[in-house]
C-alpha positions as protocol buffer text, in pm:
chain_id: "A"
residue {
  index: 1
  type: UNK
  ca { x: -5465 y: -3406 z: -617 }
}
residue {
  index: 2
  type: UNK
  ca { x: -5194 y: -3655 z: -459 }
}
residue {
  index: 3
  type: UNK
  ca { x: -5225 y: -3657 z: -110 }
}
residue {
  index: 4
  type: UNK
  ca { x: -4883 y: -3754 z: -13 }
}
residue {
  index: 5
  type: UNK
  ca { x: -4571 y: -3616 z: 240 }
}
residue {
  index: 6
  type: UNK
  ca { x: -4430 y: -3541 z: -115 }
}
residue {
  index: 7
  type: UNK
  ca { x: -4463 y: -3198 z: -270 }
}
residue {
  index: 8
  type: UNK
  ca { x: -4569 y: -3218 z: -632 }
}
residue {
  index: 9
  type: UNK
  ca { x: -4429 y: -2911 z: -709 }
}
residue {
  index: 10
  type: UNK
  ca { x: -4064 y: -3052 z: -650 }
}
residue {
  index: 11
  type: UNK
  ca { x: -4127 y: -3356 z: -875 }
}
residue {
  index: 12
  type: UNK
  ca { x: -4042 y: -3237 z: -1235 }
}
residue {
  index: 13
  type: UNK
  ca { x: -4291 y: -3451 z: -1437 }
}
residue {
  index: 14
  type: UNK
  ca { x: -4569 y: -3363 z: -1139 }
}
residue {
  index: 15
  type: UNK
  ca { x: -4474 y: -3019 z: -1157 }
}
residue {
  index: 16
  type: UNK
  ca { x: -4509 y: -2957 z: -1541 }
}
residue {
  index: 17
  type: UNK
  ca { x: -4844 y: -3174 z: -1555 }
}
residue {
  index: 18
  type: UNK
  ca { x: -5022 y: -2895 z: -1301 }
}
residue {
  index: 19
  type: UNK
  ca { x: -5045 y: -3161 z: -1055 }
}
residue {
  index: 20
  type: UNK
  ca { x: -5081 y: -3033 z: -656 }
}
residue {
  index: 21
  type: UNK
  ca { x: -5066 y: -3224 z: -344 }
}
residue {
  index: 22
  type: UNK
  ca { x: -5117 y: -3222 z: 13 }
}
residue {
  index: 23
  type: UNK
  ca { x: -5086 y: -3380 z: 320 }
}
residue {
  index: 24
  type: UNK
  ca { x: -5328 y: -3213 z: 470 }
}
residue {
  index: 25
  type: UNK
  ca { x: -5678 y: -3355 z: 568 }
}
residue {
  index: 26
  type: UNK
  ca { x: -5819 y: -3007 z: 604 }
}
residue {
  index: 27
  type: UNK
  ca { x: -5651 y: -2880 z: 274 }
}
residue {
  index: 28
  type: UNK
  ca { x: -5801 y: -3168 z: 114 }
}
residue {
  index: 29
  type: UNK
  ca { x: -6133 y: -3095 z: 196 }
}
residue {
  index: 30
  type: UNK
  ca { x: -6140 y: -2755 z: 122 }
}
residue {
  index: 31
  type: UNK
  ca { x: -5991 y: -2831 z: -250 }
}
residue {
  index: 32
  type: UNK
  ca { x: -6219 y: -3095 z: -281 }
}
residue {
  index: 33
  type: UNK
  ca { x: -6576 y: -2849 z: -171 }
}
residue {
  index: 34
  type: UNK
  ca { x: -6439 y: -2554 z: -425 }
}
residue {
  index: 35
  type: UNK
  ca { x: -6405 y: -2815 z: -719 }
}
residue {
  index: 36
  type: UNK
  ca { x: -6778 y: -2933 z: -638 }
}
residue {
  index: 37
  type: UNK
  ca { x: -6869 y: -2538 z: -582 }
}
residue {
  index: 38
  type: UNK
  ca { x: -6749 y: -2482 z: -918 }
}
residue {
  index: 39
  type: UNK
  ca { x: -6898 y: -2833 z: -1092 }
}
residue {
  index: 40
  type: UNK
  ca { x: -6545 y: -2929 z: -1150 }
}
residue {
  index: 41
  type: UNK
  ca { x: -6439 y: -3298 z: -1155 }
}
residue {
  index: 42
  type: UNK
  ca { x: -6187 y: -3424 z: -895 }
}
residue {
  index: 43
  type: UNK
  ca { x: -5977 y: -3704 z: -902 }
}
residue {
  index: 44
  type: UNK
  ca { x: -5719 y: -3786 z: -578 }
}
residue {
  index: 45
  type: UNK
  ca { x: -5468 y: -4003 z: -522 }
}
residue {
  index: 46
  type: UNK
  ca { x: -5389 y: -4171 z: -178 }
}
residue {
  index: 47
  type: UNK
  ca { x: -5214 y: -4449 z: -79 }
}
residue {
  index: 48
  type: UNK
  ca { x: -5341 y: -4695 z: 217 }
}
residue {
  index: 49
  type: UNK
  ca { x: -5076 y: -4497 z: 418 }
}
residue {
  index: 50
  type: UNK
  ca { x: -5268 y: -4176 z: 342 }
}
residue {
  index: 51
  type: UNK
  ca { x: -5609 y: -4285 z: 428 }
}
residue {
  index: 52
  type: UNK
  ca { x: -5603 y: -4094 z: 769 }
}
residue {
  index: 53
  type: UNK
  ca { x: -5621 y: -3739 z: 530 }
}
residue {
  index: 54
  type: UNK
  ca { x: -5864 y: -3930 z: 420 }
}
residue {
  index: 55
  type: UNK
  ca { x: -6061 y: -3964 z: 718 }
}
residue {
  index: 56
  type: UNK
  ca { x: -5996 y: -3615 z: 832 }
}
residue {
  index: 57
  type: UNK
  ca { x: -6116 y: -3475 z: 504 }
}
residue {
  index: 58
  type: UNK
  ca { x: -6470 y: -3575 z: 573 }
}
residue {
  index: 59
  type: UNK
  ca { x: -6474 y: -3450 z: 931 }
}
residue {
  index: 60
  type: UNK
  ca { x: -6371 y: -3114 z: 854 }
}
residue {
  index: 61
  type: UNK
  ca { x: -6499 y: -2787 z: 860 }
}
residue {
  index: 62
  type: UNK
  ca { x: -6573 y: -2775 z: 530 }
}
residue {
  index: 63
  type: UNK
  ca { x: -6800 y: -2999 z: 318 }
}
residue {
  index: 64
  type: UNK
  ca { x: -6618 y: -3252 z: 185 }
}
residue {
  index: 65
  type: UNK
  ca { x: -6816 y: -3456 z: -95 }
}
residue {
  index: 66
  type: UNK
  ca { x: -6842 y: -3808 z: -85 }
}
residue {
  index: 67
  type: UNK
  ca { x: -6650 y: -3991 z: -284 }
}
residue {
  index: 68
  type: UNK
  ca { x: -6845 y: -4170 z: -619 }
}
residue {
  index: 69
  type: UNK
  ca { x: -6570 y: -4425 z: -662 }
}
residue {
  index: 70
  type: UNK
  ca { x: -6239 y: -4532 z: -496 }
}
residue {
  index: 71
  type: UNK
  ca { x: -6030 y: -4805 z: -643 }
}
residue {
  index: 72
  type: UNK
  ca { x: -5827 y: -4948 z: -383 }
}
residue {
  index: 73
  type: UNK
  ca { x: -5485 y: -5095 z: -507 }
}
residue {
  index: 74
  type: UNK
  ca { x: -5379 y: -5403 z: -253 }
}
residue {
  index: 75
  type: UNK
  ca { x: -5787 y: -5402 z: -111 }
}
residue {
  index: 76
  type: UNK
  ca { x: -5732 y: -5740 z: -23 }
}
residue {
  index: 77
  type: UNK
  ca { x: -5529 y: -5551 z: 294 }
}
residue {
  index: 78
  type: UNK
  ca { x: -5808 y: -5355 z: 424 }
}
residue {
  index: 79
  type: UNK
  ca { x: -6002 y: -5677 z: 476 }
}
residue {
  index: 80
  type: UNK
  ca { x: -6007 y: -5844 z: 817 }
}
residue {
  index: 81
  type: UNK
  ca { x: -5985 y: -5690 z: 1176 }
}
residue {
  index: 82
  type: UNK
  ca { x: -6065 y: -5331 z: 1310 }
}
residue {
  index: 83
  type: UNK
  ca { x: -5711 y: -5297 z: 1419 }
}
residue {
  index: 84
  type: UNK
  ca { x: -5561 y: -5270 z: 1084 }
}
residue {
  index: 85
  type: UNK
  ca { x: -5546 y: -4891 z: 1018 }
}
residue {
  index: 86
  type: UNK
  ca { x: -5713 y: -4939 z: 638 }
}
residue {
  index: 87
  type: UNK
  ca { x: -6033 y: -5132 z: 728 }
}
residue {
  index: 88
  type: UNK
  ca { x: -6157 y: -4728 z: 811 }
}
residue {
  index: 89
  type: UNK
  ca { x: -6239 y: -4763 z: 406 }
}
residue {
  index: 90
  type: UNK
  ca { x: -6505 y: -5019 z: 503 }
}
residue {
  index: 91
  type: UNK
  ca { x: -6677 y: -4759 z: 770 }
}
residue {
  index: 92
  type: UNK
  ca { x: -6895 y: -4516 z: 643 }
}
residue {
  index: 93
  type: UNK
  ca { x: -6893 y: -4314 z: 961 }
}
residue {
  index: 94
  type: UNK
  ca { x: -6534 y: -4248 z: 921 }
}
residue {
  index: 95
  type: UNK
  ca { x: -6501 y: -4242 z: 564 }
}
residue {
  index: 96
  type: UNK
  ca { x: -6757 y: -4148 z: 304 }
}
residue {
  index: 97
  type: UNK
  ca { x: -6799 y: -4328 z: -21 }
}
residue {
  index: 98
  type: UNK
  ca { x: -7028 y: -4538 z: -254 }
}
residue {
  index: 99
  type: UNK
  ca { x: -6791 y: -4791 z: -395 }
}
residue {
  index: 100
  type: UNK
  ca { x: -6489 y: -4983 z: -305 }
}
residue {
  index: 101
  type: UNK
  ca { x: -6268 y: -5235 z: -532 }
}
residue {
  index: 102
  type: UNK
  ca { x: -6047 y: -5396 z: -682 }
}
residue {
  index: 103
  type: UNK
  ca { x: -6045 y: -5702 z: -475 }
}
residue {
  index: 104
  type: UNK
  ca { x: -6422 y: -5747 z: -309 }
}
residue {
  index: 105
  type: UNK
  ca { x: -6397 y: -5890 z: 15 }
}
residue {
  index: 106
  type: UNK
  ca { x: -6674 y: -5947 z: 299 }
}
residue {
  index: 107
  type: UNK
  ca { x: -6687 y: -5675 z: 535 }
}
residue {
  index: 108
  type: UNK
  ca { x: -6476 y: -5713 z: 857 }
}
residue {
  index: 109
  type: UNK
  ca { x: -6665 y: -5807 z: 1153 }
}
residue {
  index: 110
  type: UNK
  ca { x: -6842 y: -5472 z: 1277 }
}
residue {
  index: 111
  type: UNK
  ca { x: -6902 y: -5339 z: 993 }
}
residue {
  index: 112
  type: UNK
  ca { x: -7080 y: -5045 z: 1003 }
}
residue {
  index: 113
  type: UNK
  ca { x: -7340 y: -4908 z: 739 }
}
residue {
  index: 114
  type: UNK
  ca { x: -7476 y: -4561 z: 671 }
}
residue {
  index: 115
  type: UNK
  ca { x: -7800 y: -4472 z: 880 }
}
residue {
  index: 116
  type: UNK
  ca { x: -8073 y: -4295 z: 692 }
}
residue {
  index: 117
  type: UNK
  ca { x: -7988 y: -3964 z: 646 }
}
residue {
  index: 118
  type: UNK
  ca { x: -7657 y: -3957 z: 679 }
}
residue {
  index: 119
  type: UNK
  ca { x: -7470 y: -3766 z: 460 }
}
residue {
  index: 120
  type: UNK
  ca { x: -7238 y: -4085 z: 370 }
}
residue {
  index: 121
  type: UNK
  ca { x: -7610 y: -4158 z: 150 }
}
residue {
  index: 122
  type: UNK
  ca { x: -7532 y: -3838 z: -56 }
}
């Protein structure tokens, strides 16, 4: 899954590998909860301008897993203050994952980590 303004479907090579896309938060989550119904693997692509499908992915109606690994191209620009739109990566309340990478940083100032229980611990 790209999640992109671009339709895969249009893009010949995209198109003949069976590759979808959205830019759709909501879509997104509801591809990504009938690949886990059906023990399928799921791999999606998002650029650092996507990352607010992202975010509304795992606050949607549907149960979005979290995500078991995202490698983070240019990571080095979600690092610093709150008011740069990527450092969501580094929030677990907005966006659920295990790992980050690519280029480790120290968390912003902020910072906020999962509380027990929270489904971000899934």
């Amino acid at each position: 899954m790209a999640v992109s303004s671009s339709d895969a479907r249009k893009h010949p090579v995209l198109a003949g590998a069976g590759a979808v896309s959205t830019g759709s938060g909501e879509y997104l989550a509801y591809w990504l909860a009938q690949r886990r119904k059906r023990h399928e693997k799921a791999i999606v692509f998002v650029t650092l301008d996507s990352l607010p499908r992202i975010e509304e992915s795992q606050h949607s109606v549907f149960t979005a897993p979290v995500f078991d690994l995202l490698v983070v191209d240019e990571a080095h620009r979600t690092a610093g203050s709150w008011d740069k739109q990527w450092t969501k990566i580094h929030d677990n309340q907005r966006v659920c994952r295990r790992a980050a990478g690519g280029s480790p940083r120290p968390p912003p100032p902020g910072w906020a980590r999962a509380e027990p229980g929270s489904r971000c611990l899934g």
